[in-house]
Coordinates of C-alpha atoms and ligand atoms in Angstrom, one line a residue:
V1 CA -14.7 -24.1 14.5
T2 CA -16.9 -21.7 16.7
R3 CA -15.1 -20.7 20.3
S4 CA -16.8 -19.7 23.3
D5 CA -15.7 -16.6 24.2
A6 CA -13.3 -17.8 26.9
D7 CA -10.5 -19.1 24.7
D8 CA -11.9 -16.3 22.1
P9 CA -8.3 -15.1 21.8
L10 CA -10.1 -11.6 20.5
G11 CA -12.0 -11.0 23.1
G12 CA -15.3 -10.7 21.7
V13 CA -13.7 -8.3 19.2
R14 CA -14.4 -8.3 15.9
P15 CA -13.5 -6.7 12.7
G16 CA -16.0 -5.0 10.3
R17 CA -15.9 -1.8 7.9
R18 CA -15.9 0.6 10.5
R19 CA -13.1 3.5 10.9
S20 CA -10.4 1.8 11.8
F21 CA -8.5 2.3 15.6
W22 CA -5.5 4.8 14.6
L23 CA -8.0 6.4 12.6
R24 CA -10.7 7.2 14.9
E25 CA -8.1 8.7 17.5
A26 CA -7.0 10.6 14.6
L27 CA -10.5 12.0 13.4
A28 CA -11.0 12.5 17.2
A29 CA -8.1 14.5 17.0
E30 CA -8.8 17.0 14.3
P31 CA -10.5 20.5 14.7
A32 CA -13.9 20.4 13.5
A33 CA -12.7 23.2 10.8
L34 CA -11.5 20.3 9.4
A35 CA -14.5 18.0 8.9
A36 CA -14.3 16.0 5.7
D37 CA -18.4 17.6 4.3
V38 CA -16.9 21.3 5.2
A39 CA -13.6 20.9 3.1
A40 CA -13.7 18.4 1.0
P41 CA -17.0 17.9 -1.5
P42 CA -17.6 15.0 -3.3
F43 CA -17.1 15.6 -7.1
A44 CA -19.7 16.0 -10.1
G45 CA -20.1 18.5 -13.0
R46 CA -16.6 19.3 -15.3
G47 CA -13.4 20.9 -14.1
R48 CA -10.0 21.1 -15.3
F49 CA -6.6 20.4 -13.9
D50 CA -3.1 20.6 -14.7
V51 CA -2.5 16.6 -12.4
A52 CA -5.5 14.2 -11.6
I53 CA -4.1 11.8 -8.4
L54 CA -6.0 9.2 -7.9
G55 CA -6.1 8.1 -4.6
G56 CA -6.3 9.7 -1.3
G57 CA -4.2 8.3 0.3
Y58 CA -0.1 8.6 0.9
T59 CA 1.4 8.1 -2.3
G60 CA -1.5 10.6 -3.4
L61 CA -1.0 13.5 -1.0
W62 CA 2.8 13.4 -1.0
T63 CA 2.1 13.6 -4.4
A64 CA 0.3 16.5 -4.5
L65 CA 2.9 17.8 -2.3
R66 CA 6.0 17.7 -4.0
I67 CA 4.1 18.7 -7.2
R68 CA 3.4 22.4 -5.2
E69 CA 7.2 22.6 -4.3
L70 CA 7.8 21.3 -8.1
E71 CA 5.2 23.6 -9.7
P72 CA 3.8 26.1 -7.3
A73 CA 1.5 27.1 -10.4
A74 CA 0.1 24.1 -11.4
T75 CA -3.0 22.8 -10.3
V76 CA -3.6 19.8 -8.4
V77 CA -6.6 17.6 -7.6
I78 CA -6.7 14.2 -5.5
V79 CA -9.9 12.4 -6.2
E80 CA -10.6 9.8 -3.0
Q81 CA -13.5 7.4 -2.6
D82 CA -14.2 7.4 1.2
L83 CA -11.4 10.4 3.0
C84 CA -8.3 10.5 2.9
G85 CA -6.9 8.2 4.9
T86 CA -9.2 5.3 5.0
G87 CA -7.5 3.3 2.8
P88 CA -4.5 1.7 4.1
S89 CA -3.2 4.8 5.0
G90 CA -4.6 5.1 8.4
R91 CA -4.6 1.6 8.2
N92 CA -1.4 -0.1 9.2
G93 CA 1.2 -0.7 11.4
G94 CA 3.0 2.1 11.3
F95 CA 6.4 0.8 10.6
V96 CA 8.9 3.6 8.7
T97 CA 11.6 0.7 7.2
G98 CA 14.0 1.4 4.5
W99 CA 14.7 -1.5 2.0
W100 CA 18.4 -2.0 3.6
D101 CA 16.7 -6.0 4.1
E102 CA 15.7 -6.1 0.3
L103 CA 19.1 -4.9 -0.5
P104 CA 20.4 -8.9 -1.9
S105 CA 16.9 -8.8 -4.7
M106 CA 17.3 -5.3 -5.8
I107 CA 21.5 -5.9 -6.5
H108 CA 20.0 -8.9 -8.3
Q109 CA 17.8 -7.1 -10.5
F110 CA 19.3 -4.0 -10.5
G111 CA 23.2 -4.3 -9.5
D112 CA 25.1 -2.6 -6.7
A113 CA 25.2 0.6 -8.0
E114 CA 21.8 1.5 -8.4
A115 CA 20.8 -1.1 -5.6
L116 CA 22.5 1.4 -3.3
R117 CA 20.8 4.3 -5.0
T118 CA 18.0 3.4 -4.7
A119 CA 18.0 2.0 -0.9
R120 CA 20.2 5.1 -0.1
A121 CA 16.9 7.6 -1.5
L122 CA 14.3 6.2 1.0
D123 CA 16.4 6.8 3.7
A124 CA 16.5 10.3 2.4
A125 CA 13.1 10.4 2.3
I126 CA 12.8 9.1 5.9
A127 CA 14.9 10.9 6.9
A128 CA 13.1 13.8 5.6
L129 CA 9.8 13.2 7.7
G130 CA 10.7 14.3 11.1
P131 CA 11.3 17.1 9.5
W132 CA 8.3 17.5 7.2
T133 CA 6.4 17.1 10.3
A134 CA 8.1 19.8 12.5
A135 CA 8.0 22.1 10.2
H136 CA 4.4 21.8 9.4
G137 CA 3.3 21.3 12.9
V138 CA 1.7 17.1 11.7
D139 CA 1.5 15.5 15.1
A140 CA 2.4 11.3 13.2
G141 CA 3.8 9.8 16.4
L142 CA 7.2 9.5 14.8
V143 CA 9.6 7.5 17.3
E144 CA 12.7 6.8 15.3
R145 CA 13.8 4.0 17.1
G146 CA 14.6 1.3 14.8
F147 CA 13.2 -1.8 13.2
L148 CA 14.1 -5.2 14.8
Q149 CA 13.8 -8.6 13.0
V150 CA 14.3 -11.4 14.9
S151 CA 13.3 -15.1 14.0
A152 CA 10.9 -16.4 16.4
A153 CA 12.1 -19.8 15.8
P154 CA 14.6 -21.9 14.0
A155 CA 13.9 -22.8 11.0
Q156 CA 13.9 -18.3 10.3
D157 CA 17.0 -18.4 11.9
G158 CA 19.8 -16.4 9.6
A159 CA 16.9 -15.2 7.2
W160 CA 18.0 -11.8 7.5
L161 CA 22.6 -12.7 6.9
E162 CA 22.3 -12.5 3.1
A163 CA 20.8 -9.1 3.1
T164 CA 22.9 -7.6 6.0
E165 CA 26.3 -8.9 4.6
A166 CA 25.3 -7.5 1.0
C167 CA 25.1 -4.7 3.2
A168 CA 28.5 -4.6 4.5
R169 CA 30.1 -5.7 2.0
L170 CA 28.8 -3.0 0.2
G171 CA 30.3 -0.4 2.8
E172 CA 26.4 0.4 4.2
G173 CA 27.5 -2.4 7.3
D174 CA 25.2 -0.7 10.3
R175 CA 21.9 -0.4 8.2
W176 CA 21.6 -3.6 9.3
Q177 CA 23.4 -4.9 11.2
A178 CA 22.8 -8.9 12.5
L179 CA 21.8 -9.4 16.6
A180 CA 22.7 -12.6 18.5
P181 CA 20.2 -13.9 20.6
A182 CA 21.2 -11.3 24.1
E183 CA 21.5 -8.8 21.9
V184 CA 17.4 -8.7 20.9
A185 CA 16.5 -9.7 24.2
E186 CA 17.7 -6.8 25.8
R187 CA 15.1 -4.9 22.8
A188 CA 12.5 -7.0 24.0
R189 CA 12.0 -10.5 26.2
S190 CA 10.0 -13.2 24.7
P191 CA 10.7 -17.0 24.9
V192 CA 10.5 -17.5 21.2
F193 CA 12.9 -14.7 20.2
R194 CA 16.2 -16.0 19.2
A195 CA 18.6 -14.0 16.8
G196 CA 17.8 -11.0 14.8
A197 CA 19.1 -7.7 12.5
F198 CA 18.9 -4.0 13.3
M199 CA 17.4 -0.9 11.1
P200 CA 18.3 2.0 13.4
G201 CA 17.4 4.2 10.2
A202 CA 13.4 2.7 10.2
G203 CA 10.5 4.1 12.9
T204 CA 6.7 4.0 13.4
V205 CA 4.3 6.5 13.5
Q206 CA 0.8 6.7 14.0
P207 CA 0.2 6.1 10.2
A208 CA -3.9 7.3 10.0
R209 CA -2.6 11.2 11.6
L210 CA 0.4 10.7 9.2
A211 CA -2.3 10.2 6.6
R212 CA -4.9 13.1 7.8
G213 CA -2.3 15.5 8.7
L214 CA -0.7 14.9 4.7
R215 CA -4.5 16.2 3.8
R216 CA -4.5 19.3 5.8
V217 CA -1.3 20.9 4.5
A218 CA -2.4 19.8 0.8
L219 CA -5.4 21.9 1.7
E220 CA -3.8 24.4 2.9
Q221 CA -1.2 24.5 0.1
G222 CA -4.2 25.0 -2.5
I223 CA -4.8 21.2 -3.8
V224 CA -7.9 21.1 -4.1
I225 CA -9.6 17.9 -3.2
H226 CA -13.1 15.8 -3.3
E227 CA -13.5 12.9 -0.8
R228 CA -16.5 10.5 -1.6
T229 CA -15.9 10.8 -5.5
V230 CA -15.6 7.2 -7.5
A231 CA -13.0 7.9 -10.0
T232 CA -12.9 5.7 -13.5
M233 CA -9.5 4.5 -14.4
P234 CA -8.9 6.5 -17.5
A235 CA -8.6 4.8 -20.6
E236 CA -4.9 3.7 -22.0
E237 CA -3.8 6.0 -25.1
S238 CA -1.9 5.3 -27.5
G239 CA 1.9 4.8 -27.3
R240 CA 2.4 6.2 -31.0
R241 CA 3.6 10.0 -31.7
S242 CA 1.3 12.0 -33.8
A243 CA 1.4 15.7 -34.9
A244 CA -1.7 16.4 -34.4
P245 CA -2.1 18.1 -30.9
R246 CA -3.7 15.9 -27.8
G247 CA -6.8 17.4 -25.9
P248 CA -6.4 16.5 -22.1
I249 CA -7.2 13.2 -20.1
E250 CA -10.4 12.7 -19.1
V251 CA -11.2 10.9 -15.8
A252 CA -14.8 10.2 -14.8
T253 CA -16.1 10.1 -11.6
S254 CA -19.2 9.9 -9.4
S255 CA -20.6 10.6 -6.4
A256 CA -23.5 11.9 -4.4
E257 CA -23.7 15.1 -5.8
G258 CA -24.0 13.3 -10.0
G259 CA -21.8 12.3 -12.9
G260 CA -18.6 14.6 -13.3
V261 CA -16.0 14.7 -16.3
I262 CA -12.3 16.2 -15.1
E263 CA -10.1 17.1 -17.7
A264 CA -6.3 16.6 -16.9
G265 CA -2.5 17.2 -18.7
H266 CA -1.6 14.1 -16.2
V267 CA -3.4 11.3 -14.9
V268 CA -1.5 9.5 -11.3
V269 CA -3.4 6.6 -10.5
A270 CA -2.3 6.5 -7.0
T271 CA -5.6 3.8 -5.9
N272 CA -2.6 1.4 -4.1
A273 CA -4.9 -2.6 -4.1
W274 CA -8.3 -1.1 -5.9
A275 CA -5.6 -0.7 -9.0
G276 CA -5.6 -4.5 -8.7
R277 CA -8.8 -4.7 -11.7
W278 CA -7.1 -2.0 -13.6
R279 CA -6.0 -3.9 -17.1
P280 CA -2.7 -2.0 -17.5
V281 CA -1.5 -3.7 -14.1
A282 CA -3.8 -6.1 -12.5
G283 CA -2.2 -9.0 -13.6
R284 CA 0.7 -7.8 -12.0
L285 CA -0.7 -7.7 -8.3
L286 CA -2.2 -10.0 -5.7
N287 CA -4.6 -8.4 -3.3
W288 CA -3.8 -9.8 -0.6
S289 CA -5.1 -9.5 3.8
S290 CA -3.6 -8.6 7.1
Y291 CA -5.5 -7.7 9.8
I292 CA -3.4 -6.2 12.9
V293 CA -4.9 -6.2 16.5
V294 CA -4.2 -3.5 19.5
T295 CA -4.3 -4.4 22.8
E296 CA -5.8 -2.1 25.9
P297 CA -2.8 0.3 27.1
V298 CA -0.3 -2.2 28.8
P299 CA 2.5 -0.8 29.5
D300 CA 3.9 -2.4 32.7
V301 CA 3.6 -5.7 30.5
L302 CA 5.5 -3.9 28.7
A303 CA 8.2 -2.9 31.4
E304 CA 7.9 -6.6 32.2
I305 CA 9.1 -8.0 28.9
G306 CA 11.1 -4.4 28.5
W307 CA 10.3 -3.9 25.5
T308 CA 10.0 -0.1 26.2
G309 CA 12.4 0.9 23.5
G310 CA 9.7 2.0 20.8
E311 CA 11.4 -0.4 18.1
G312 CA 9.2 -1.6 15.2
I313 CA 9.2 -5.5 15.7
A314 CA 8.7 -8.4 13.0
D315 CA 9.5 -12.2 12.5
A316 CA 11.0 -13.4 9.6
R317 CA 7.8 -15.7 9.2
F318 CA 6.3 -15.4 5.0
T319 CA 3.5 -15.0 6.6
L320 CA 5.0 -12.5 8.8
H321 CA 3.9 -11.0 12.6
Y322 CA 4.7 -7.1 12.6
G323 CA 4.2 -5.1 15.9
R324 CA 4.7 -2.2 17.7
T325 CA 4.0 -0.1 20.8
T326 CA 1.8 2.8 20.8
A327 CA 2.8 6.3 22.4
D328 CA 0.0 5.1 25.0
G329 CA 1.6 2.0 26.0
R330 CA -0.6 -0.6 23.7
I331 CA 0.6 -3.5 21.2
A332 CA -0.3 -3.2 17.9
L333 CA 0.3 -6.4 16.4
G334 CA -0.5 -7.8 12.9
G335 CA -0.5 -10.4 10.1
G336 CA -0.3 -13.9 10.2
G337 CA -1.8 -15.2 7.1
G338 CA -4.0 -13.6 5.3
R339 CA -5.2 -14.2 1.7
A340 CA -5.6 -13.3 -1.6
A341 CA -9.0 -11.6 -3.5
F342 CA -10.1 -13.2 -6.5
G343 CA -9.6 -11.5 -9.6
G344 CA -8.6 -8.5 -7.4
R345 CA -11.4 -6.8 -5.9
I346 CA -11.6 -5.8 -3.2
G347 CA -14.6 -7.5 -0.7
P348 CA -15.6 -9.0 2.7
S349 CA -12.2 -10.2 3.1
F350 CA -10.7 -7.4 3.9
T351 CA -13.0 -5.8 6.6
D352 CA -14.6 -8.8 8.2
D353 CA -12.0 -12.8 8.6
A354 CA -12.3 -13.0 12.2
G355 CA -10.0 -16.5 11.5
A356 CA -7.2 -13.8 10.2
A357 CA -7.6 -11.2 13.0
R358 CA -7.8 -13.6 15.6
R359 CA -4.4 -15.3 13.9
A360 CA -2.4 -12.3 14.9
A361 CA -4.3 -12.2 18.5
D362 CA -2.5 -15.5 18.7
G363 CA 0.6 -14.5 16.9
L364 CA 1.1 -12.1 19.7
R365 CA 0.8 -13.9 22.5
R366 CA 2.8 -16.4 21.3
W367 CA 5.1 -13.9 21.0
F368 CA 4.4 -12.9 24.8
P369 CA 2.4 -14.9 26.9
A370 CA 2.6 -12.3 29.3
L371 CA -0.4 -10.7 27.1
A372 CA -2.3 -13.3 28.0
G373 CA -4.9 -11.7 30.0
V374 CA -4.7 -9.1 28.1
R375 CA -7.9 -7.4 26.8
I376 CA -8.0 -7.1 22.5
E377 CA -9.9 -3.3 22.1
D378 CA -9.8 -3.5 18.1
A379 CA -9.1 -5.6 15.6
W380 CA -9.2 -4.6 11.1
G381 CA -7.7 -5.7 7.9
G382 CA -7.0 -3.7 4.7
P383 CA -5.5 -4.4 1.5
I384 CA -2.3 -5.1 0.8
D385 CA -0.9 -5.2 -3.4
I386 CA 2.1 -8.2 -3.5
T387 CA 4.0 -7.9 -5.9
D388 CA 6.6 -10.6 -7.5
D389 CA 9.7 -8.9 -6.5
H390 CA 8.4 -7.4 -2.9
R391 CA 8.4 -3.7 -4.1
A392 CA 6.5 -1.1 -5.1
W393 CA 6.9 0.3 -8.6
F394 CA 6.2 3.5 -10.5
G395 CA 6.2 4.0 -14.4
T396 CA 4.2 5.2 -17.5
R397 CA 1.9 4.3 -19.4
P398 CA 2.4 4.5 -22.9
G399 CA 1.3 8.4 -24.6
G400 CA 3.6 9.5 -21.4
R401 CA 0.3 11.1 -19.5
I402 CA -0.8 8.4 -17.0
H403 CA 1.3 7.2 -14.2
H404 CA 1.6 5.0 -11.3
G405 CA 3.3 3.8 -8.4
L406 CA 1.8 0.8 -6.9
G407 CA 2.8 -2.6 -5.2
Y408 CA 4.3 -1.5 -2.1
S409 CA 3.6 -5.3 -1.0
G410 CA 3.3 -4.1 2.5
N411 CA 6.0 -1.7 2.8
G412 CA 4.5 1.8 1.6
V413 CA 4.9 3.9 4.6
A414 CA 8.6 5.2 3.8
P415 CA 8.6 3.9 -0.4
A416 CA 4.6 6.5 -0.1
I417 CA 7.5 9.6 0.2
L418 CA 9.8 8.4 -2.8
G419 CA 7.0 7.6 -4.8
G420 CA 5.3 10.9 -4.3
R421 CA 8.3 12.6 -5.1
I422 CA 9.2 9.9 -8.2
L423 CA 5.7 10.7 -9.3
A424 CA 5.5 14.4 -9.1
A425 CA 8.8 14.1 -11.4
L426 CA 6.9 12.4 -13.8
A427 CA 3.6 14.6 -14.2
T428 CA 4.9 17.5 -14.6
D429 CA 7.4 16.4 -17.4
R430 CA 10.7 15.5 -15.4
A431 CA 11.5 12.3 -16.3
R432 CA 14.5 12.9 -17.2
D433 CA 16.6 15.6 -15.8
D434 CA 15.1 14.3 -11.7
E435 CA 17.1 12.1 -9.2
D436 CA 14.5 10.8 -8.4
A437 CA 12.6 9.4 -11.5
S438 CA 15.8 8.6 -12.5
L439 CA 15.8 5.2 -9.9
P440 CA 16.0 2.1 -11.0
I441 CA 12.5 1.4 -9.4
V442 CA 10.8 3.6 -12.3
G443 CA 10.0 2.7 -15.3
D444 CA 9.8 -0.8 -17.7
G445 CA 13.2 -2.3 -16.4
A446 CA 11.1 -2.4 -12.8
T447 CA 8.2 -4.1 -14.4
P448 CA 7.1 -6.9 -11.7
R449 CA 6.8 -9.9 -13.4
A450 CA 3.2 -11.2 -14.4
F451 CA 1.3 -13.8 -12.0
P452 CA -0.9 -16.4 -13.3
P453 CA -4.1 -15.2 -14.6
E454 CA -7.4 -15.8 -13.6
P455 CA -8.7 -18.6 -11.4
L456 CA -5.5 -20.3 -11.9
R457 CA -3.5 -17.2 -10.0
T458 CA -6.3 -17.1 -6.8
V459 CA -6.4 -20.6 -6.3
G460 CA -2.3 -21.2 -6.8
A461 CA -2.3 -18.3 -3.8
R462 CA -4.6 -20.2 -2.2
V463 CA -3.1 -23.3 -2.0
F464 CA 0.2 -21.5 -1.6
R465 CA -1.2 -19.2 1.5
E466 CA -2.7 -23.2 3.2
A467 CA 0.8 -24.8 2.5
M468 CA 2.6 -21.7 4.1
V469 CA 0.4 -21.0 7.2
R470 CA 0.7 -24.9 8.1
R471 CA 4.2 -24.9 8.0
E472 CA 5.5 -22.5 9.3
Q473 CA 2.4 -22.8 12.4
A474 CA 4.1 -27.1 12.5
E475 CA 7.9 -24.8 12.4
E476 CA 6.8 -22.8 15.3
A477 CA 5.2 -26.1 17.5
G478 CA 9.1 -27.6 16.4
A479 CA 8.3 -30.0 14.4
V480 CA 9.0 -31.5 10.6
P481 CA 6.2 -30.2 8.1
G482 CA 4.6 -32.4 6.2
R483 CA 6.6 -33.3 2.4
L484 CA 3.3 -32.2 0.4
V485 CA 3.0 -29.1 2.8
R486 CA 6.3 -28.7 1.9
E487 CA 6.1 -29.5 -1.3
I488 CA 3.7 -26.9 -2.0
S489 CA 5.0 -23.9 -0.3
R490 CA 7.9 -24.6 -2.9
I491 CA 6.1 -24.3 -6.0
P492 CA 6.0 -20.3 -6.7
R493 CA 10.1 -20.4 -6.2
R494 CA 10.3 -23.3 -8.3
L495 CA 7.9 -21.4 -11.0
G496 CA 10.6 -18.8 -10.7
Y497 CA 8.3 -15.8 -8.4
H498 CA 10.2 -14.5 -5.8
L499 CA 7.8 -15.5 -3.3
G500 CA 8.0 -18.6 -0.5
P501 CA 11.0 -20.7 0.8
E502 CA 13.3 -22.2 -1.5
Ligands
FAD1 C1 -3.1 -3.7 7.9 C2 -2.1 -3.7 6.9 C3 -0.9 -2.8 7.7 C4 0.3 -2.7 7.2 N1 1.2 -2.0 7.7 C5 2.2 -1.4 6.9 C6 3.5 -0.8 8.0 O1 3.7 -1.7 9.0 N2 4.4 -0.2 7.1 C7 4.1 0.2 5.8 O2 5.2 0.3 5.1 N3 3.5 -0.4 5.6 C8 2.5 -1.1 5.9 N4 0.8 -1.4 5.1 C9 0.8 -1.0 3.5 C10 0.9 0.3 3.5 O3 -0.3 0.7 4.3 C11 0.6 0.8 1.8 O4 1.7 0.1 1.3 C12 0.1 2.3 2.3 O5 -0.6 2.5 2.9 C13 0.1 2.5 0.9 O6 -0.5 4.0 0.0 P1 -1.6 4.6 -0.9 O7 -1.8 5.8 -0.6 O8 -0.5 3.7 -2.4 O9 -3.2 4.0 -0.7 P2 -3.6 3.7 -0.2 O10 -3.5 4.0 1.3 O11 -4.6 3.0 -0.2 O12 -4.9 5.2 -1.3 C14 -5.6 4.8 -2.2 C15 -6.9 5.3 -2.0 O13 -7.4 5.2 -3.1 C16 -8.9 5.4 -3.1 N5 -9.0 4.3 -4.3 C17 -9.3 3.5 -5.0 N6 -10.2 3.4 -5.6 C18 -10.4 4.8 -5.6 C19 -11.0 5.2 -7.0 N7 -11.6 4.5 -7.5 N8 -12.0 6.6 -7.2 C20 -11.3 7.2 -5.8 N9 -10.1 7.0 -4.6 C21 -10.0 5.3 -5.0 C22 -8.9 4.8 -1.8 O14 -9.8 5.0 -1.3 C23 -7.9 4.9 -0.4 O15 -8.0 5.8 0.4 C24 0.5 -2.1 5.4 C25 -0.8 -2.4 5.0 C26 -2.1 -2.6 5.5 C27 -3.9 -3.2 4.5

């Protein structure tokens, strides 16, 4: 169906491969001395480092900075295929949220005490973000005004209750509190918002400013960064112990300058969804697209709907909508049901899917009809690496020298801070006595369940997604979803995956 411009919810804007609105804004604010080509030349030839980090997003950058703290003399290189922050770290929604809403599944997996320790560790990482940005002069646009989850249809009512009750039972009831409809309306008035829950220890950032700020500080601290350089994923090592001394791990690279080899004592794979094709983890990641639209500045509309407190808002759909405001009074809203990628490949469906961007724009106007005539200024997408339990997992491959932090499942801004602490401990041989590395999200016990092999995985994910989009559209329209749609949407749960409705 081709829509005429008059009823195109994107008003003619199309997503594409260009830099996101956030990243353009962040790059424009940088001094010329930081221009990518000057500071971070491509890599070619041979080089030797204590730690090689593959991927220059939040995970890679936080890891490098934490290694600098733990072992100031260590030599560290980051290899990034494009520019640091051009991946999801520079194009996400900017929600900085804790794991209190995930507490029941963590309790199920790790028990009360360890689940609590993990959620508290993430809160501590979030609490350290403001002081870190202040100490380093990074203007990441951090707004610490909390996170609001709402029900935007009767079928979503009470989606948070199991988690708010678990928090209360474990003495952390103020971390994730249920709100009555009137309390939700005090924060934002929408004809479709019902009750909700509030997480006070959360916030939002301008995501690309954070990523670029991390890059600037990393360079200042002597981290070597090579951009526009593609790394080949390291080969698996043998887990068997051998008395013979081992040579460094070799990472092959390619760039416009030619081929290269980086030798390293430890390698950290921080390539997020691009690890979807790395054999050791590929079966446990499902790459899914998510799209965001951003409006022109609309401070008057924000005042009209009473959304002036700066809290990020998400509904409780599976194909979730998430919206936040910006310093200049815009709304950025994402979600609405992207697609799964075959074999983990990051192709055009992650950048050019106008249908997914339209669904995000439709979702925005369903929340706030007052935005009907407001112009959409940009739309973009990116990959989300989903695991069965919706949480990042950190680990070390056999041989003990290749580490990974992956599977953030669309919640990586805050977890990558903690992830950097964990990965730095692993890459400096501190796994045994480090508090962060001893969290239950690290190691074999945290390994998420494998998804079915291809082509079943993608076909299954697409059929399931179609059913979920239809089911949730029907629920939002006040209709009862068809039986087939209901049955299909329940299949993942029946197969034992933690995805979709019961
Ligand atoms: C549209 C969207 C909205 C999101 N919204 C939120 C949100 O509001 N809150 C939240 O917490 N999370 C959100 N997320 C998730 C969050 O963005 C990620 O979890 C987080 O950025 C992960 O950081 P990372 O460093 O692990 O990955 P990335 O930022 O993806 O960094 C990985 C880097 O590796 C590079 N790379 C890949 N392969 C290679 C290679 N072979 N060689 C060299 N470099 C390579 C990539 O170019 C990339 O820069 C969202 C994601 C998307 C896509």
